[in-house]
Amino acid sequence: MKIFVLYSELAGYTMACMRRYAEVYGGEMHIVRWPVNPEAPFNFDGIPGVTYYERNDYDAKGLIALGERIQPDVVYSAGWIDKAYLRVARHFYRQGLPVIAAFDTQWKGLFKQKIATVLSPFLFRRSFTHCWVPGLFQYEYARRLGFPRERILTGMYSADVKLFEAVYAPSQAQKEIAYPHRFIYVGRYLALKGVRELYHAFREMSAEVEHDWELVLIGNGPLKAELAPQPNIVFRDFVQPTELPQLAFAAGAFVLPSRTDAWGVVLHEFAAAGLPLISTDAAGAITAFVREGYNGFLHRRGSKDSLKAVLKKVIALSDPELRTMSQRSHELSKQISPDTWAATLHKVAVGE
């Protein structure tokens, strides 16, 4: 099978899924990609069966011509934000090929979303045969666009589960000796990521409550310069995905403070590594990987005080309680994997 992939910014977890498809089913992945984001400069090793093409090298006609040379069995498009991709999707839809619209936009009832539902019979449903979404919040949007249930696929995003779960058992053994009192954040230093609220929530908590926890902030971005170093706050630059498991090994809880986050693959990653999770209620991935009071806690998006209250809940837990949450996160992480992702794609490719 040949898969023609029209993608945006590639990430390590994306390539873990595509690598797994090539390994299990022997298919060819032809991937058109946007330029690498300098704030998240992922490096990808050569993967047998995977060929890359640079989006900036092609206009819509050039992409269609490229697709005709490839002769794909399936076209996979990262939604319809790229209008050239939409033209390619419509071209191959008219040829009778399965064409997947993969998107992570949550249904919020916005005016532009309502317009999209009106246009869908004339635009999206004449360009795509299937929708592939990560979870429940996006499934609602796909249904409102008019796609039948049997044409809506779930599990569009998966962490590189094997990479992160490799540290689970050894970290559990270490946690039995001494549980690491360390919060970890991984992401860009942007206002919408909530990193400012996290920084100040932790500082205020530290002034109000005596504790021995530290906060590790990992990433790059424009807000980094305004956050002053503190004795119990550690700053680290962006790291490659392969380095994250060892950071998870040394952490006690993961924090996702985003004001908006369509999904949040990092929740899946750190669940697989076995960390209790603190997440914004904006993240779509909470429907799969966070159970309030079971393996983590939710806070209101954009609220420093709500986040501070949750941080206090975590530091008040005993080490045995934290280890139990850790185990529960790991179990929840098994719902989705690169194997389930590859199987879903193959099912469309063979027409099942």
PDB file of C-alpha atoms in Angstrom, residues 78-305:
ATOM      1  CA  ALA A  78      -3.941  17.156   8.017  1.00  0.00           C
ATOM      2  CA  GLY A  79      -7.384  18.695   7.850  1.00  0.00           C
ATOM      3  CA  TRP A  80      -8.226  21.473   5.410  1.00  0.00           C
ATOM      4  CA  ILE A  81      -6.317  24.461   6.772  1.00  0.00           C
ATOM      5  CA  ASP A  82      -3.916  24.213   3.811  1.00  0.00           C
ATOM      6  CA  LYS A  83      -6.071  25.069   0.801  1.00  0.00           C
ATOM      7  CA  ALA A  84      -3.690  23.315  -1.580  1.00  0.00           C
ATOM      8  CA  TYR A  85      -4.119  20.138   0.448  1.00  0.00           C
ATOM      9  CA  LEU A  86      -7.877  20.521   0.130  1.00  0.00           C
ATOM     10  CA  ARG A  87      -7.562  20.691  -3.656  1.00  0.00           C
ATOM     11  CA  VAL A  88      -5.424  17.543  -3.655  1.00  0.00           C
ATOM     12  CA  ALA A  89      -7.960  15.772  -1.450  1.00  0.00           C
ATOM     13  CA  ARG A  90     -10.824  16.690  -3.775  1.00  0.00           C
ATOM     14  CA  HIS A  91      -8.845  15.521  -6.820  1.00  0.00           C
ATOM     15  CA  PHE A  92      -8.266  12.026  -5.426  1.00  0.00           C
ATOM     16  CA  TYR A  93     -11.751  11.835  -3.886  1.00  0.00           C
ATOM     17  CA  ARG A  94     -13.144  12.212  -7.411  1.00  0.00           C
ATOM     18  CA  GLN A  95     -10.984   9.290  -8.468  1.00  0.00           C
ATOM     19  CA  GLY A  96     -12.719   7.123  -5.879  1.00  0.00           C
ATOM     20  CA  LEU A  97      -9.801   6.793  -3.453  1.00  0.00           C
ATOM     21  CA  PRO A  98     -10.238   6.806   0.339  1.00  0.00           C
ATOM     22  CA  VAL A  99      -9.263  10.299   1.489  1.00  0.00           C
ATOM     23  CA  ILE A 100      -8.885  10.960   5.212  1.00  0.00           C
ATOM     24  CA  ALA A 101      -9.319  14.353   6.868  1.00  0.00           C
ATOM     25  CA  ALA A 102      -7.311  14.143  10.086  1.00  0.00           C
ATOM     26  CA  PHE A 103      -8.090  17.030  12.442  1.00  0.00           C
ATOM     27  CA  ASP A 104      -7.938  17.856  16.138  1.00  0.00           C
ATOM     28  CA  THR A 105     -10.272  20.861  16.303  1.00  0.00           C
ATOM     29  CA  GLN A 106     -12.668  20.595  19.227  1.00  0.00           C
ATOM     30  CA  TRP A 107     -16.339  21.359  18.673  1.00  0.00           C
ATOM     31  CA  LYS A 108     -17.087  24.604  20.557  1.00  0.00           C
ATOM     32  CA  GLY A 109     -20.103  25.859  18.648  1.00  0.00           C
ATOM     33  CA  LEU A 110     -18.186  28.817  17.231  1.00  0.00           C
ATOM     34  CA  PHE A 111     -19.730  30.793  14.397  1.00  0.00           C
ATOM     35  CA  LYS A 112     -17.092  29.665  11.889  1.00  0.00           C
ATOM     36  CA  GLN A 113     -17.684  26.045  12.950  1.00  0.00           C
ATOM     37  CA  LYS A 114     -21.405  26.416  12.357  1.00  0.00           C
ATOM     38  CA  ILE A 115     -20.630  27.831   8.905  1.00  0.00           C
ATOM     39  CA  ALA A 116     -18.408  24.796   8.267  1.00  0.00           C
ATOM     40  CA  THR A 117     -21.298  22.453   9.075  1.00  0.00           C
ATOM     41  CA  VAL A 118     -23.444  24.278   6.508  1.00  0.00           C
ATOM     42  CA  LEU A 119     -20.720  24.103   3.842  1.00  0.00           C
ATOM     43  CA  SER A 120     -19.730  20.527   4.612  1.00  0.00           C
ATOM     44  CA  PRO A 121     -22.125  18.732   2.185  1.00  0.00           C
ATOM     45  CA  PHE A 122     -20.738  20.830  -0.678  1.00  0.00           C
ATOM     46  CA  LEU A 123     -17.089  21.029   0.383  1.00  0.00           C
ATOM     47  CA  PHE A 124     -15.725  18.613   2.994  1.00  0.00           C
ATOM     48  CA  ARG A 125     -17.961  15.644   2.228  1.00  0.00           C
ATOM     49  CA  ARG A 126     -17.070  16.019  -1.456  1.00  0.00           C
ATOM     50  CA  SER A 127     -13.357  16.020  -0.612  1.00  0.00           C
ATOM     51  CA  PHE A 128     -13.008  13.405   2.133  1.00  0.00           C
ATOM     52  CA  THR A 129     -14.387   9.925   2.633  1.00  0.00           C
ATOM     53  CA  HIS A 130     -13.324   9.648   6.293  1.00  0.00           C
ATOM     54  CA  CYS A 131     -12.557  11.813   9.311  1.00  0.00           C
ATOM     55  CA  TRP A 132      -9.840  10.779  11.745  1.00  0.00           C
ATOM     56  CA  VAL A 133      -9.972  12.519  15.119  1.00  0.00           C
ATOM     57  CA  PRO A 134      -8.133  12.036  18.409  1.00  0.00           C
ATOM     58  CA  GLY A 135     -11.077  11.834  20.807  1.00  0.00           C
ATOM     59  CA  LEU A 136     -14.536  12.757  22.034  1.00  0.00           C
ATOM     60  CA  PHE A 137     -14.402  16.553  21.683  1.00  0.00           C
ATOM     61  CA  GLN A 138     -13.396  16.228  18.012  1.00  0.00           C
ATOM     62  CA  TYR A 139     -15.782  13.348  17.320  1.00  0.00           C
ATOM     63  CA  GLU A 140     -18.648  15.745  18.029  1.00  0.00           C
ATOM     64  CA  TYR A 141     -17.368  18.102  15.331  1.00  0.00           C
ATOM     65  CA  ALA A 142     -17.035  15.278  12.793  1.00  0.00           C
ATOM     66  CA  ARG A 143     -20.629  14.196  13.438  1.00  0.00           C
ATOM     67  CA  ARG A 144     -21.879  17.766  13.017  1.00  0.00           C
ATOM     68  CA  LEU A 145     -20.041  17.958   9.695  1.00  0.00           C
ATOM     69  CA  GLY A 146     -22.287  15.126   8.608  1.00  0.00           C
ATOM     70  CA  PHE A 147     -19.859  12.222   8.444  1.00  0.00           C
ATOM     71  CA  PRO A 148     -21.523   8.882   9.293  1.00  0.00           C
ATOM     72  CA  ARG A 149     -20.313   7.087  12.428  1.00  0.00           C
ATOM     73  CA  GLU A 150     -18.669   4.298  10.451  1.00  0.00           C
ATOM     74  CA  ARG A 151     -16.552   6.863   8.593  1.00  0.00           C
ATOM     75  CA  ILE A 152     -15.265   8.589  11.759  1.00  0.00           C
ATOM     76  CA  LEU A 153     -12.023   7.085  13.044  1.00  0.00           C
ATOM     77  CA  THR A 154     -10.616   7.775  16.517  1.00  0.00           C
ATOM     78  CA  GLY A 155      -7.133   7.558  18.020  1.00  0.00           C
ATOM     79  CA  MET A 156      -5.558   9.931  15.491  1.00  0.00           C
ATOM     80  CA  TYR A 157      -2.757  10.864  17.909  1.00  0.00           C
ATOM     81  CA  SER A 158      -0.582   8.459  19.831  1.00  0.00           C
ATOM     82  CA  ALA A 159       2.503   8.900  21.938  1.00  0.00           C
ATOM     83  CA  ASP A 160       5.549   6.825  21.126  1.00  0.00           C
ATOM     84  CA  VAL A 161       4.361   4.494  23.874  1.00  0.00           C
ATOM     85  CA  LYS A 162       7.294   2.071  23.811  1.00  0.00           C
ATOM     86  CA  LEU A 163       9.761   4.934  24.193  1.00  0.00           C
ATOM     87  CA  PHE A 164       8.107   6.224  27.352  1.00  0.00           C
ATOM     88  CA  GLU A 165       6.940   2.995  28.954  1.00  0.00           C
ATOM     89  CA  ALA A 166      10.544   1.737  28.861  1.00  0.00           C
ATOM     90  CA  VAL A 167      11.276   3.857  31.927  1.00  0.00           C
ATOM     91  CA  TYR A 168       8.111   2.879  33.801  1.00  0.00           C
ATOM     92  CA  ALA A 169       9.330  -0.278  35.587  1.00  0.00           C
ATOM     93  CA  PRO A 170      12.737   1.099  36.606  1.00  0.00           C
ATOM     94  CA  SER A 171      11.170   4.376  37.750  1.00  0.00           C
ATOM     95  CA  GLN A 172       8.650   2.484  39.881  1.00  0.00           C
ATOM     96  CA  ALA A 173      11.500   0.658  41.583  1.00  0.00           C
ATOM     97  CA  GLN A 174      13.198   3.991  42.257  1.00  0.00           C
ATOM     98  CA  LYS A 175       9.964   5.522  43.531  1.00  0.00           C
ATOM     99  CA  GLU A 176       9.730   2.734  46.107  1.00  0.00           C
ATOM    100  CA  ILE A 177      13.053   3.938  47.505  1.00  0.00           C
ATOM    101  CA  ALA A 178      12.406   7.692  47.260  1.00  0.00           C
ATOM    102  CA  TYR A 179       9.565   9.336  45.367  1.00  0.00           C
ATOM    103  CA  PRO A 180      10.907  12.324  43.353  1.00  0.00           C
ATOM    104  CA  HIS A 181       9.177  15.509  44.485  1.00  0.00           C
ATOM    105  CA  ARG A 182       9.512  17.203  41.145  1.00  0.00           C
ATOM    106  CA  PHE A 183       6.911  18.738  38.809  1.00  0.00           C
ATOM    107  CA  ILE A 184       7.818  18.772  35.113  1.00  0.00           C
ATOM    108  CA  TYR A 185       6.514  20.912  32.242  1.00  0.00           C
ATOM    109  CA  VAL A 186       7.475  20.343  28.599  1.00  0.00           C
ATOM    110  CA  GLY A 187       6.376  22.793  25.923  1.00  0.00           C
ATOM    111  CA  ARG A 188       6.887  26.161  24.313  1.00  0.00           C
ATOM    112  CA  TYR A 189       7.124  29.345  26.354  1.00  0.00           C
ATOM    113  CA  LEU A 190       3.992  30.958  24.943  1.00  0.00           C
ATOM    114  CA  ALA A 191       1.090  32.697  26.681  1.00  0.00           C
ATOM    115  CA  LEU A 192      -1.423  30.181  25.315  1.00  0.00           C
ATOM    116  CA  LYS A 193       0.613  27.334  26.849  1.00  0.00           C
ATOM    117  CA  GLY A 194      -0.053  28.667  30.351  1.00  0.00           C
ATOM    118  CA  VAL A 195       3.601  28.547  31.350  1.00  0.00           C
ATOM    119  CA  ARG A 196       3.352  31.998  32.965  1.00  0.00           C
ATOM    120  CA  GLU A 197       0.459  30.865  35.175  1.00  0.00           C
ATOM    121  CA  LEU A 198       2.373  27.731  36.153  1.00  0.00           C
ATOM    122  CA  TYR A 199       5.502  29.679  37.069  1.00  0.00           C
ATOM    123  CA  HIS A 200       3.632  32.158  39.271  1.00  0.00           C
ATOM    124  CA  ALA A 201       1.316  29.522  40.777  1.00  0.00           C
ATOM    125  CA  PHE A 202       4.329  27.508  41.892  1.00  0.00           C
ATOM    126  CA  ARG A 203       6.085  30.600  43.285  1.00  0.00           C
ATOM    127  CA  GLU A 204       3.008  31.651  45.245  1.00  0.00           C
ATOM    128  CA  MET A 205       2.449  28.128  46.546  1.00  0.00           C
ATOM    129  CA  SER A 206       6.061  27.998  47.703  1.00  0.00           C
ATOM    130  CA  ALA A 207       5.560  31.209  49.662  1.00  0.00           C
ATOM    131  CA  GLU A 208       2.375  29.910  51.275  1.00  0.00           C
ATOM    132  CA  VAL A 209       3.175  26.266  52.017  1.00  0.00           C
ATOM    133  CA  GLU A 210       6.396  24.641  53.196  1.00  0.00           C
ATOM    134  CA  HIS A 211       7.391  21.823  50.832  1.00  0.00           C
ATOM    135  CA  ASP A 212      10.379  20.130  49.193  1.00  0.00           C
ATOM    136  CA  TRP A 213       9.101  19.998  45.602  1.00  0.00           C
ATOM    137  CA  GLU A 214      10.786  21.660  42.621  1.00  0.00           C
ATOM    138  CA  LEU A 215       9.495  22.684  39.206  1.00  0.00           C
ATOM    139  CA  VAL A 216      11.393  21.832  36.000  1.00  0.00           C
ATOM    140  CA  LEU A 217      10.416  23.851  32.898  1.00  0.00           C
ATOM    141  CA  ILE A 218      11.641  22.471  29.558  1.00  0.00           C
ATOM    142  CA  GLY A 219      11.355  24.279  26.241  1.00  0.00           C
ATOM    143  CA  ASN A 220      12.009  27.478  24.304  1.00  0.00           C
ATOM    144  CA  GLY A 221       9.956  30.514  23.406  1.00  0.00           C
ATOM    145  CA  PRO A 222       9.545  34.280  23.828  1.00  0.00           C
ATOM    146  CA  LEU A 223       8.224  34.197  27.418  1.00  0.00           C
ATOM    147  CA  LYS A 224      11.294  32.444  28.755  1.00  0.00           C
ATOM    148  CA  ALA A 225      13.233  35.691  29.174  1.00  0.00           C
ATOM    149  CA  GLU A 226      10.660  37.187  31.542  1.00  0.00           C
ATOM    150  CA  LEU A 227      10.685  34.274  34.019  1.00  0.00           C
ATOM    151  CA  ALA A 228      13.424  34.916  36.557  1.00  0.00           C
ATOM    152  CA  PRO A 229      15.402  31.994  37.982  1.00  0.00           C
ATOM    153  CA  GLN A 230      14.334  30.763  41.427  1.00  0.00           C
ATOM    154  CA  PRO A 231      15.995  28.341  43.887  1.00  0.00           C
ATOM    155  CA  ASN A 232      13.377  25.615  43.326  1.00  0.00           C
ATOM    156  CA  ILE A 233      12.581  26.302  39.644  1.00  0.00           C
ATOM    157  CA  VAL A 234      14.862  24.753  37.012  1.00  0.00           C
ATOM    158  CA  PHE A 235      14.949  25.883  33.362  1.00  0.00           C
ATOM    159  CA  ARG A 236      16.072  23.592  30.549  1.00  0.00           C
ATOM    160  CA  ASP A 237      16.178  24.173  26.802  1.00  0.00           C
ATOM    161  CA  PHE A 238      14.208  22.177  24.237  1.00  0.00           C
ATOM    162  CA  VAL A 239      15.180  18.511  24.124  1.00  0.00           C
ATOM    163  CA  GLN A 240      14.612  15.830  21.502  1.00  0.00           C
ATOM    164  CA  PRO A 241      11.755  13.364  22.171  1.00  0.00           C
ATOM    165  CA  THR A 242      14.244  10.553  22.840  1.00  0.00           C
ATOM    166  CA  GLU A 243      15.556  12.515  25.845  1.00  0.00           C
ATOM    167  CA  LEU A 244      12.174  12.989  27.505  1.00  0.00           C
ATOM    168  CA  PRO A 245      11.791   9.510  29.054  1.00  0.00           C
ATOM    169  CA  GLN A 246      14.862  10.017  31.249  1.00  0.00           C
ATOM    170  CA  LEU A 247      13.442  13.347  32.406  1.00  0.00           C
ATOM    171  CA  ALA A 248      10.180  11.570  33.178  1.00  0.00           C
ATOM    172  CA  PHE A 249      12.133   8.945  35.115  1.00  0.00           C
ATOM    173  CA  ALA A 250      13.343  11.645  37.495  1.00  0.00           C
ATOM    174  CA  ALA A 251       9.977  13.434  37.828  1.00  0.00           C
ATOM    175  CA  GLY A 252       7.111  13.002  40.247  1.00  0.00           C
ATOM    176  CA  ALA A 253       4.211  14.617  38.351  1.00  0.00           C
ATOM    177  CA  PHE A 254       3.593  16.170  34.943  1.00  0.00           C
ATOM    178  CA  VAL A 255       1.820  19.525  34.477  1.00  0.00           C
ATOM    179  CA  LEU A 256      -0.018  20.695  31.347  1.00  0.00           C
ATOM    180  CA  PRO A 257      -1.260  24.264  32.042  1.00  0.00           C
ATOM    181  CA  SER A 258      -2.366  25.306  28.526  1.00  0.00           C
ATOM    182  CA  ARG A 259      -5.085  27.881  28.044  1.00  0.00           C
ATOM    183  CA  THR A 260      -6.012  26.003  24.899  1.00  0.00           C
ATOM    184  CA  ASP A 261      -4.858  22.594  23.707  1.00  0.00           C
ATOM    185  CA  ALA A 262      -6.753  20.643  21.075  1.00  0.00           C
ATOM    186  CA  TRP A 263      -5.392  17.321  22.366  1.00  0.00           C
ATOM    187  CA  GLY A 264      -2.098  17.241  24.286  1.00  0.00           C
ATOM    188  CA  VAL A 265      -0.027  14.189  23.343  1.00  0.00           C
ATOM    189  CA  VAL A 266       2.301  14.985  26.252  1.00  0.00           C
ATOM    190  CA  LEU A 267      -0.388  13.703  28.621  1.00  0.00           C
ATOM    191  CA  HIS A 268      -0.235  10.341  26.862  1.00  0.00           C
ATOM    192  CA  GLU A 269       3.571  10.353  26.907  1.00  0.00           C
ATOM    193  CA  PHE A 270       3.937  11.029  30.611  1.00  0.00           C
ATOM    194  CA  ALA A 271       1.066   8.697  31.470  1.00  0.00           C
ATOM    195  CA  ALA A 272       2.978   5.928  29.679  1.00  0.00           C
ATOM    196  CA  ALA A 273       6.047   6.813  31.755  1.00  0.00           C
ATOM    197  CA  GLY A 274       3.894   6.486  34.867  1.00  0.00           C
ATOM    198  CA  LEU A 275       3.452  10.021  36.193  1.00  0.00           C
ATOM    199  CA  PRO A 276       0.457  11.503  37.984  1.00  0.00           C
ATOM    200  CA  LEU A 277      -1.009  14.172  35.694  1.00  0.00           C
ATOM    201  CA  ILE A 278      -2.089  17.754  36.333  1.00  0.00           C
ATOM    202  CA  SER A 279      -3.923  19.115  33.320  1.00  0.00           C
ATOM    203  CA  THR A 280      -5.890  22.086  32.126  1.00  0.00           C
ATOM    204  CA  ASP A 281      -9.536  21.325  31.450  1.00  0.00           C
ATOM    205  CA  ALA A 282      -8.959  22.627  27.899  1.00  0.00           C
ATOM    206  CA  ALA A 283      -6.955  19.603  26.713  1.00  0.00           C
ATOM    207  CA  GLY A 284      -8.844  17.067  24.626  1.00  0.00           C
ATOM    208  CA  ALA A 285      -6.641  14.225  25.900  1.00  0.00           C
ATOM    209  CA  ILE A 286      -8.129  14.461  29.400  1.00  0.00           C
ATOM    210  CA  THR A 287     -11.037  12.369  28.129  1.00  0.00           C
ATOM    211  CA  ALA A 288      -8.637   9.452  27.662  1.00  0.00           C
ATOM    212  CA  PHE A 289      -5.807   9.886  30.132  1.00  0.00           C
ATOM    213  CA  VAL A 290      -6.880  11.912  33.184  1.00  0.00           C
ATOM    214  CA  ARG A 291      -9.372  10.802  35.821  1.00  0.00           C
ATOM    215  CA  GLU A 292      -9.945  13.403  38.530  1.00  0.00           C
ATOM    216  CA  GLY A 293      -8.586  12.188  41.861  1.00  0.00           C
ATOM    217  CA  TYR A 294      -7.707   8.799  40.329  1.00  0.00           C
ATOM    218  CA  ASN A 295      -4.473   9.456  38.475  1.00  0.00           C
ATOM    219  CA  GLY A 296      -4.393  13.247  38.520  1.00  0.00           C
ATOM    220  CA  PHE A 297      -6.268  16.523  38.793  1.00  0.00           C
ATOM    221  CA  LEU A 298      -7.789  19.132  36.478  1.00  0.00           C
ATOM    222  CA  HIS A 299      -7.593  22.905  36.806  1.00  0.00           C
ATOM    223  CA  ARG A 300      -9.504  25.685  35.080  1.00  0.00           C
ATOM    224  CA  ARG A 301      -7.801  26.964  31.944  1.00  0.00           C
ATOM    225  CA  GLY A 302      -6.060  30.300  32.420  1.00  0.00           C
ATOM    226  CA  SER A 303      -6.602  30.331  36.188  1.00  0.00           C
ATOM    227  CA  LYS A 304      -3.442  30.699  38.251  1.00  0.00           C
ATOM    228  CA  ASP A 305      -5.400  30.222  41.483  1.00  0.00           C
TER     229      ASP A 305
END
